[in-house]
PDB file of C-alpha atoms in Angstrom:
ATOM      1  CA  MET A   1      55.771 -31.130  -9.271  1.00 68.00           C
ATOM      2  CA  THR A   2      54.567 -34.598  -9.798  1.00 79.00           C
ATOM      3  CA  PHE A   3      51.555 -35.663 -11.691  1.00 78.00           C
ATOM      4  CA  THR A   4      49.818 -36.808  -8.531  1.00 79.00           C
ATOM      5  CA  THR A   5      50.357 -33.478  -6.832  1.00 80.00           C
ATOM      6  CA  ALA A   6      49.049 -31.636  -9.872  1.00 73.00           C
ATOM      7  CA  LEU A   7      46.035 -33.889  -9.985  1.00 73.00           C
ATOM      8  CA  ILE A   8      45.318 -33.260  -6.303  1.00 82.00           C
ATOM      9  CA  ILE A   9      45.546 -29.499  -6.866  1.00 81.00           C
ATOM     10  CA  VAL A  10      43.174 -29.667  -9.846  1.00 74.00           C
ATOM     11  CA  ILE A  11      40.708 -31.750  -7.868  1.00 84.00           C
ATOM     12  CA  ALA A  12      40.905 -29.355  -4.903  1.00 79.00           C
ATOM     13  CA  VAL A  13      40.362 -26.291  -7.085  1.00 78.00           C
ATOM     14  CA  GLY A  14      37.480 -28.025  -8.810  1.00 77.00           C
ATOM     15  CA  SER A  15      35.891 -28.852  -5.465  1.00 79.00           C
ATOM     16  CA  VAL A  16      36.177 -25.247  -4.359  1.00 76.00           C
ATOM     17  CA  ILE A  17      34.607 -24.017  -7.587  1.00 82.00           C
ATOM     18  CA  ALA A  18      31.826 -26.600  -7.317  1.00 73.00           C
ATOM     19  CA  GLY A  19      31.177 -25.528  -3.715  1.00 74.00           C
ATOM     20  CA  LEU A  20      30.951 -21.869  -4.733  1.00 72.00           C
ATOM     21  CA  LEU A  21      28.518 -22.708  -7.510  1.00 72.00           C
ATOM     22  CA  LEU A  22      26.415 -24.731  -5.093  1.00 68.00           C
ATOM     23  CA  ILE A  23      26.363 -21.837  -2.607  1.00 71.00           C
ATOM     24  CA  LYS A  24      25.345 -19.445  -5.386  1.00 64.00           C
ATOM     25  CA  GLN A  25      22.503 -21.732  -6.450  1.00 62.00           C
ATOM     26  CA  SER A  26      21.311 -22.143  -2.874  1.00 61.00           C
ATOM     27  CA  ALA A  27      21.378 -18.383  -2.314  1.00 55.00           C
ATOM     28  CA  SER A  28      19.332 -17.763  -5.435  1.00 57.00           C
ATOM     29  CA  LYS A  29      16.728 -20.178  -4.126  1.00 58.00           C
ATOM     30  CA  PHE A  30      16.401 -17.984  -0.980  1.00 64.00           C
ATOM     31  CA  GLU A  31      16.208 -14.689  -2.841  1.00 71.00           C
ATOM     32  CA  LEU A  32      12.724 -13.215  -2.727  1.00 75.00           C
ATOM     33  CA  SER A  33      10.885 -12.161  -5.780  1.00 83.00           C
ATOM     34  CA  ASP A  34       9.778  -8.539  -6.107  1.00 83.00           C
ATOM     35  CA  GLU A  35       6.255  -9.571  -5.184  1.00 86.00           C
ATOM     36  CA  GLN A  36       7.488 -11.373  -2.079  1.00 86.00           C
ATOM     37  CA  GLN A  37       9.668  -8.383  -1.104  1.00 87.00           C
ATOM     38  CA  ASP A  38       6.643  -6.067  -1.457  1.00 85.00           C
ATOM     39  CA  LYS A  39       4.597  -8.412   0.720  1.00 85.00           C
ATOM     40  CA  VAL A  40       7.293  -8.396   3.431  1.00 88.00           C
ATOM     41  CA  ALA A  41       7.528  -4.586   3.234  1.00 88.00           C
ATOM     42  CA  ARG A  42       3.731  -4.283   3.583  1.00 91.00           C
ATOM     43  CA  ARG A  43       3.747  -6.571   6.619  1.00 91.00           C
ATOM     44  CA  LYS A  44       6.533  -4.534   8.215  1.00 90.00           C
ATOM     45  CA  SER A  45       4.614  -1.327   7.499  1.00 91.00           C
ATOM     46  CA  GLU A  46       1.405  -2.755   8.943  1.00 91.00           C
ATOM     47  CA  GLN A  47       3.252  -3.905  12.061  1.00 93.00           C
ATOM     48  CA  LEU A  48       4.793  -0.445  12.483  1.00 92.00           C
ATOM     49  CA  LYS A  49       1.333   1.123  12.180  1.00 92.00           C
ATOM     50  CA  LYS A  50      -0.070  -1.302  14.761  1.00 90.00           C
ATOM     51  CA  ASP A  51       2.835  -0.595  17.120  1.00 91.00           C
ATOM     52  CA  HIS A  52       2.383   3.150  16.656  1.00 93.00           C
ATOM     53  CA  GLU A  53      -1.372   2.912  17.278  1.00 93.00           C
ATOM     54  CA  GLN A  54      -0.803   0.816  20.400  1.00 93.00           C
ATOM     55  CA  LYS A  55       1.709   3.360  21.708  1.00 93.00           C
ATOM     56  CA  ARG A  56      -0.728   6.208  20.969  1.00 93.00           C
ATOM     57  CA  LYS A  57      -3.509   4.373  22.855  1.00 92.00           C
ATOM     58  CA  GLU A  58      -1.217   3.797  25.841  1.00 93.00           C
ATOM     59  CA  GLN A  59      -0.205   7.472  25.854  1.00 93.00           C
ATOM     60  CA  GLU A  60      -3.861   8.533  25.644  1.00 93.00           C
ATOM     61  CA  ALA A  61      -4.784   6.230  28.529  1.00 93.00           C
ATOM     62  CA  ALA A  62      -1.893   7.620  30.602  1.00 91.00           C
ATOM     63  CA  ARG A  63      -2.964  11.191  29.764  1.00 92.00           C
ATOM     64  CA  LYS A  64      -6.561  10.493  30.796  1.00 94.00           C
ATOM     65  CA  ALA A  65      -5.429   8.842  34.022  1.00 93.00           C
ATOM     66  CA  LYS A  66      -3.229  11.851  34.783  1.00 94.00           C
ATOM     67  CA  GLU A  67      -6.106  14.256  34.058  1.00 93.00           C
ATOM     68  CA  LYS A  68      -8.409  12.235  36.319  1.00 96.00           C
ATOM     69  CA  GLU A  69      -5.848  12.283  39.135  1.00 96.00           C
ATOM     70  CA  TYR A  70      -5.353  16.039  38.560  1.00 96.00           C
ATOM     71  CA  ALA A  71      -9.102  16.670  38.841  1.00 96.00           C
ATOM     72  CA  THR A  72      -9.297  14.638  42.064  1.00 97.00           C
ATOM     73  CA  VAL A  73      -6.335  16.455  43.619  1.00 97.00           C
ATOM     74  CA  ILE A  74      -7.687  19.877  42.591  1.00 97.00           C
ATOM     75  CA  ALA A  75     -11.117  19.064  44.061  1.00 97.00           C
ATOM     76  CA  SER A  76      -9.507  18.131  47.388  1.00 97.00           C
ATOM     77  CA  ALA A  77      -7.266  21.200  47.341  1.00 97.00           C
ATOM     78  CA  ASP A  78     -10.183  23.519  46.532  1.00 97.00           C
ATOM     79  CA  LYS A  79     -12.228  22.052  49.368  1.00 98.00           C
ATOM     80  CA  LEU A  80      -9.412  22.776  51.820  1.00 97.00           C
ATOM     81  CA  PHE A  81      -8.800  26.208  50.324  1.00 96.00           C
ATOM     82  CA  ASN A  82     -12.460  27.161  50.647  1.00 97.00           C
ATOM     83  CA  ALA A  83     -12.359  26.007  54.274  1.00 96.00           C
ATOM     84  CA  LYS A  84      -9.388  28.377  54.705  1.00 94.00           C
ATOM     85  CA  LYS A  85      -7.073  25.459  55.445  1.00 95.00           C
ATOM     86  CA  TYR A  86      -4.305  26.950  53.350  1.00 96.00           C
ATOM     87  CA  VAL A  87      -1.404  24.998  54.820  1.00 95.00           C
ATOM     88  CA  GLU A  88      -3.156  21.695  54.033  1.00 97.00           C
ATOM     89  CA  ALA A  89      -4.217  22.832  50.539  1.00 97.00           C
ATOM     90  CA  LYS A  90      -0.753  23.991  49.477  1.00 97.00           C
ATOM     91  CA  PRO A  91       0.882  20.556  48.927  1.00 97.00           C
ATOM     92  CA  LEU A  92      -2.139  19.388  46.935  1.00 97.00           C
ATOM     93  CA  TYR A  93      -1.887  22.355  44.558  1.00 96.00           C
ATOM     94  CA  GLU A  94       1.837  21.645  44.248  1.00 97.00           C
ATOM     95  CA  GLN A  95       1.051  18.013  43.391  1.00 97.00           C
ATOM     96  CA  ALA A  96      -1.484  19.119  40.778  1.00 96.00           C
ATOM     97  CA  ALA A  97       1.061  21.499  39.256  1.00 96.00           C
ATOM     98  CA  LYS A  98       3.487  18.602  38.857  1.00 96.00           C
ATOM     99  CA  LEU A  99       0.831  16.368  37.297  1.00 95.00           C
ATOM    100  CA  LEU A 100      -0.088  18.881  34.608  1.00 94.00           C
ATOM    101  CA  PRO A 101       2.610  21.571  34.443  1.00 94.00           C
ATOM    102  CA  SER A 102       0.838  23.395  31.616  1.00 94.00           C
ATOM    103  CA  GLU A 103      -2.179  24.163  33.834  1.00 95.00           C
ATOM    104  CA  THR A 104      -2.042  27.635  35.396  1.00 96.00           C
ATOM    105  CA  TYR A 105      -4.809  27.184  37.988  1.00 97.00           C
ATOM    106  CA  PRO A 106      -2.657  25.439  40.628  1.00 97.00           C
ATOM    107  CA  GLN A 107       0.006  28.153  40.337  1.00 96.00           C
ATOM    108  CA  PHE A 108      -2.636  30.856  40.733  1.00 97.00           C
ATOM    109  CA  GLN A 109      -4.029  29.155  43.834  1.00 97.00           C
ATOM    110  CA  LEU A 110      -0.523  28.779  45.274  1.00 97.00           C
ATOM    111  CA  GLY A 111      -0.090  32.541  44.838  1.00 97.00           C
ATOM    112  CA  LEU A 112      -3.328  33.172  46.727  1.00 96.00           C
ATOM    113  CA  ILE A 113      -2.216  30.818  49.479  1.00 97.00           C
ATOM    114  CA  ALA A 114       1.098  32.641  49.785  1.00 96.00           C
ATOM    115  CA  ASP A 115      -0.803  35.931  50.131  1.00 96.00           C
ATOM    116  CA  GLU A 116      -3.184  34.489  52.732  1.00 94.00           C
ATOM    117  CA  LEU A 117      -0.383  32.942  54.763  1.00 95.00           C
ATOM    118  CA  ALA A 118       1.597  36.191  54.674  1.00 95.00           C
ATOM    119  CA  ALA A 119      -1.478  38.102  55.842  1.00 92.00           C
ATOM    120  CA  ALA A 120      -2.060  35.565  58.620  1.00 91.00           C
ATOM    121  CA  ASN A 121       1.559  35.853  59.734  1.00 93.00           C
ATOM    122  CA  GLU A 122       1.248  39.634  59.758  1.00 94.00           C
ATOM    123  CA  ALA A 123      -1.989  39.425  61.755  1.00 93.00           C
ATOM    124  CA  ASN A 124      -0.320  37.047  64.237  1.00 94.00           C
ATOM    125  CA  ALA A 125       2.589  39.418  64.697  1.00 96.00           C
ATOM    126  CA  ARG A 126       0.288  42.400  65.197  1.00 96.00           C
ATOM    127  CA  TYR A 127      -1.923  40.413  67.577  1.00 96.00           C
ATOM    128  CA  THR A 128       1.085  39.403  69.666  1.00 97.00           C
ATOM    129  CA  THR A 129       2.342  42.984  69.819  1.00 97.00           C
ATOM    130  CA  ALA A 130      -1.102  44.291  70.834  1.00 96.00           C
ATOM    131  CA  ILE A 131      -1.433  41.633  73.570  1.00 96.00           C
ATOM    132  CA  GLU A 132       2.032  42.458  74.937  1.00 97.00           C
ATOM    133  CA  ARG A 133       1.161  46.175  75.082  1.00 97.00           C
ATOM    134  CA  ALA A 134      -2.248  45.465  76.607  1.00 96.00           C
ATOM    135  CA  ASP A 135      -0.822  43.171  79.264  1.00 97.00           C
ATOM    136  CA  ALA A 136       1.814  45.772  80.158  1.00 97.00           C
ATOM    137  CA  ALA A 137      -0.864  48.500  80.463  1.00 96.00           C
ATOM    138  CA  PHE A 138      -3.017  46.121  82.522  1.00 95.00           C
ATOM    139  CA  LYS A 139      -0.156  45.536  84.972  1.00 96.00           C
ATOM    140  CA  GLU A 140       0.254  49.316  85.226  1.00 96.00           C
ATOM    141  CA  ARG A 141      -3.484  49.571  85.879  1.00 95.00           C
ATOM    142  CA  ASN A 142      -3.822  51.833  82.849  1.00 96.00           C
ATOM    143  CA  TRP A 143      -7.288  50.489  82.019  1.00 95.00           C
ATOM    144  CA  GLU A 144      -8.029  52.764  79.071  1.00 95.00           C
ATOM    145  CA  LYS A 145      -4.803  51.891  77.237  1.00 96.00           C
ATOM    146  CA  ALA A 146      -5.147  48.199  78.123  1.00 96.00           C
ATOM    147  CA  LYS A 147      -8.691  48.119  76.746  1.00 96.00           C
ATOM    148  CA  MET A 148      -7.603  49.908  73.579  1.00 96.00           C
ATOM    149  CA  GLU A 149      -4.792  47.380  72.988  1.00 96.00           C
ATOM    150  CA  TYR A 150      -7.017  44.361  73.753  1.00 95.00           C
ATOM    151  CA  ASN A 151      -9.537  45.742  71.231  1.00 96.00           C
ATOM    152  CA  ALA A 152      -6.710  46.090  68.710  1.00 96.00           C
ATOM    153  CA  ALA A 153      -5.787  42.448  69.353  1.00 96.00           C
ATOM    154  CA  ILE A 154      -9.416  41.448  68.752  1.00 96.00           C
ATOM    155  CA  SER A 155      -9.348  43.238  65.388  1.00 95.00           C
ATOM    156  CA  TYR A 156      -6.484  40.918  64.290  1.00 93.00           C
ATOM    157  CA  LYS A 157      -7.962  37.726  65.763  1.00 94.00           C
ATOM    158  CA  PRO A 158     -11.685  38.159  66.422  1.00 93.00           C
ATOM    159  CA  ASN A 159     -12.186  34.614  67.711  1.00 93.00           C
ATOM    160  CA  GLU A 160      -9.533  34.731  70.416  1.00 95.00           C
ATOM    161  CA  ALA A 161     -11.074  34.567  73.897  1.00 96.00           C
ATOM    162  CA  TYR A 162      -8.126  35.981  75.846  1.00 97.00           C
ATOM    163  CA  PRO A 163      -8.464  39.663  74.876  1.00 97.00           C
ATOM    164  CA  GLN A 164     -12.254  39.504  75.243  1.00 96.00           C
ATOM    165  CA  ASN A 165     -11.914  38.048  78.738  1.00 96.00           C
ATOM    166  CA  LYS A 166      -9.402  40.724  79.698  1.00 96.00           C
ATOM    167  CA  ILE A 167     -11.728  43.506  78.508  1.00 96.00           C
ATOM    168  CA  LYS A 168     -14.528  42.025  80.625  1.00 97.00           C
ATOM    169  CA  GLU A 169     -12.146  41.879  83.569  1.00 95.00           C
ATOM    170  CA  ILE A 170     -11.234  45.554  83.059  1.00 95.00           C
ATOM    171  CA  ASP A 171     -14.910  46.506  82.793  1.00 94.00           C
ATOM    172  CA  ASP A 172     -15.592  44.649  86.053  1.00 93.00           C
ATOM    173  CA  ILE A 173     -12.690  46.416  87.771  1.00 91.00           C
ATOM    174  CA  ILE A 174     -13.898  49.795  86.544  1.00 90.00           C
ATOM    175  CA  THR A 175     -17.470  49.033  87.616  1.00 90.00           C
ATOM    176  CA  VAL A 176     -16.380  47.959  91.090  1.00 86.00           C
ATOM    177  CA  SER A 177     -14.130  51.006  91.433  1.00 80.00           C
ATOM    178  CA  TYR A 178     -16.879  53.340  90.258  1.00 77.00           C
ATOM    179  CA  THR A 179     -19.364  51.736  92.608  1.00 77.00           C
ATOM    180  CA  HIS A 180     -17.034  52.252  95.561  1.00 70.00           C
ATOM    181  CA  LEU A 181     -16.489  55.858  94.607  1.00 69.00           C
ATOM    182  CA  THR A 182     -20.155  56.673  94.262  1.00 65.00           C
ATOM    183  CA  LEU A 183     -21.527  54.867  97.309  1.00 58.00           C
ATOM    184  CA  PRO A 184     -22.499  57.277 100.096  1.00 60.00           C
ATOM    185  CA  THR A 185     -20.713  56.709 103.295  1.00 57.00           C
ATOM    186  CA  ASN A 186     -22.530  56.503 106.620  1.00 54.00           C
ATOM    187  CA  ARG A 187     -21.121  59.376 108.687  1.00 50.00           C
ATOM    188  CA  GLU A 188     -24.011  59.876 110.942  1.00 48.00           C
TER     189      GLU A 188
END
């Protein structure tokens, strides 16, 4: 190795060492004191508290909005339920149950609706059967049985006009028949 090469190596190693020392000095200038580190930690903690409080406020606002929507939906559903519009009330109670799943009231009302709809379906089936029997008896001119079946139909659906009209028709037929039977004939 020549003197020049050795000198270049020494200079290069010295430059590297000088650079490392400079980096170390620069890094120590950027190191925070304990007081500064505490201040940064406090700021981070305060920011976390603010973020947490903001999130809590947003959750509270969302909860209140959900409760308000629930109350509105329940009021509409109850109005329909009280008007005996069970089919229309059902989806509103289902919506309310989804809004606040912990509330039991919508589930209770849905149970009542199921009972009412089942009873209505049963009444419809019985009404239909009674009308079919009454119409068959009417065609056979069995007025007593027809009247009995039309009255049964009325007991299932009191507001239906058809069985009431048929009973009046039977009464008119019976009255006309009775009148013809009791009228004296002119045989003189």
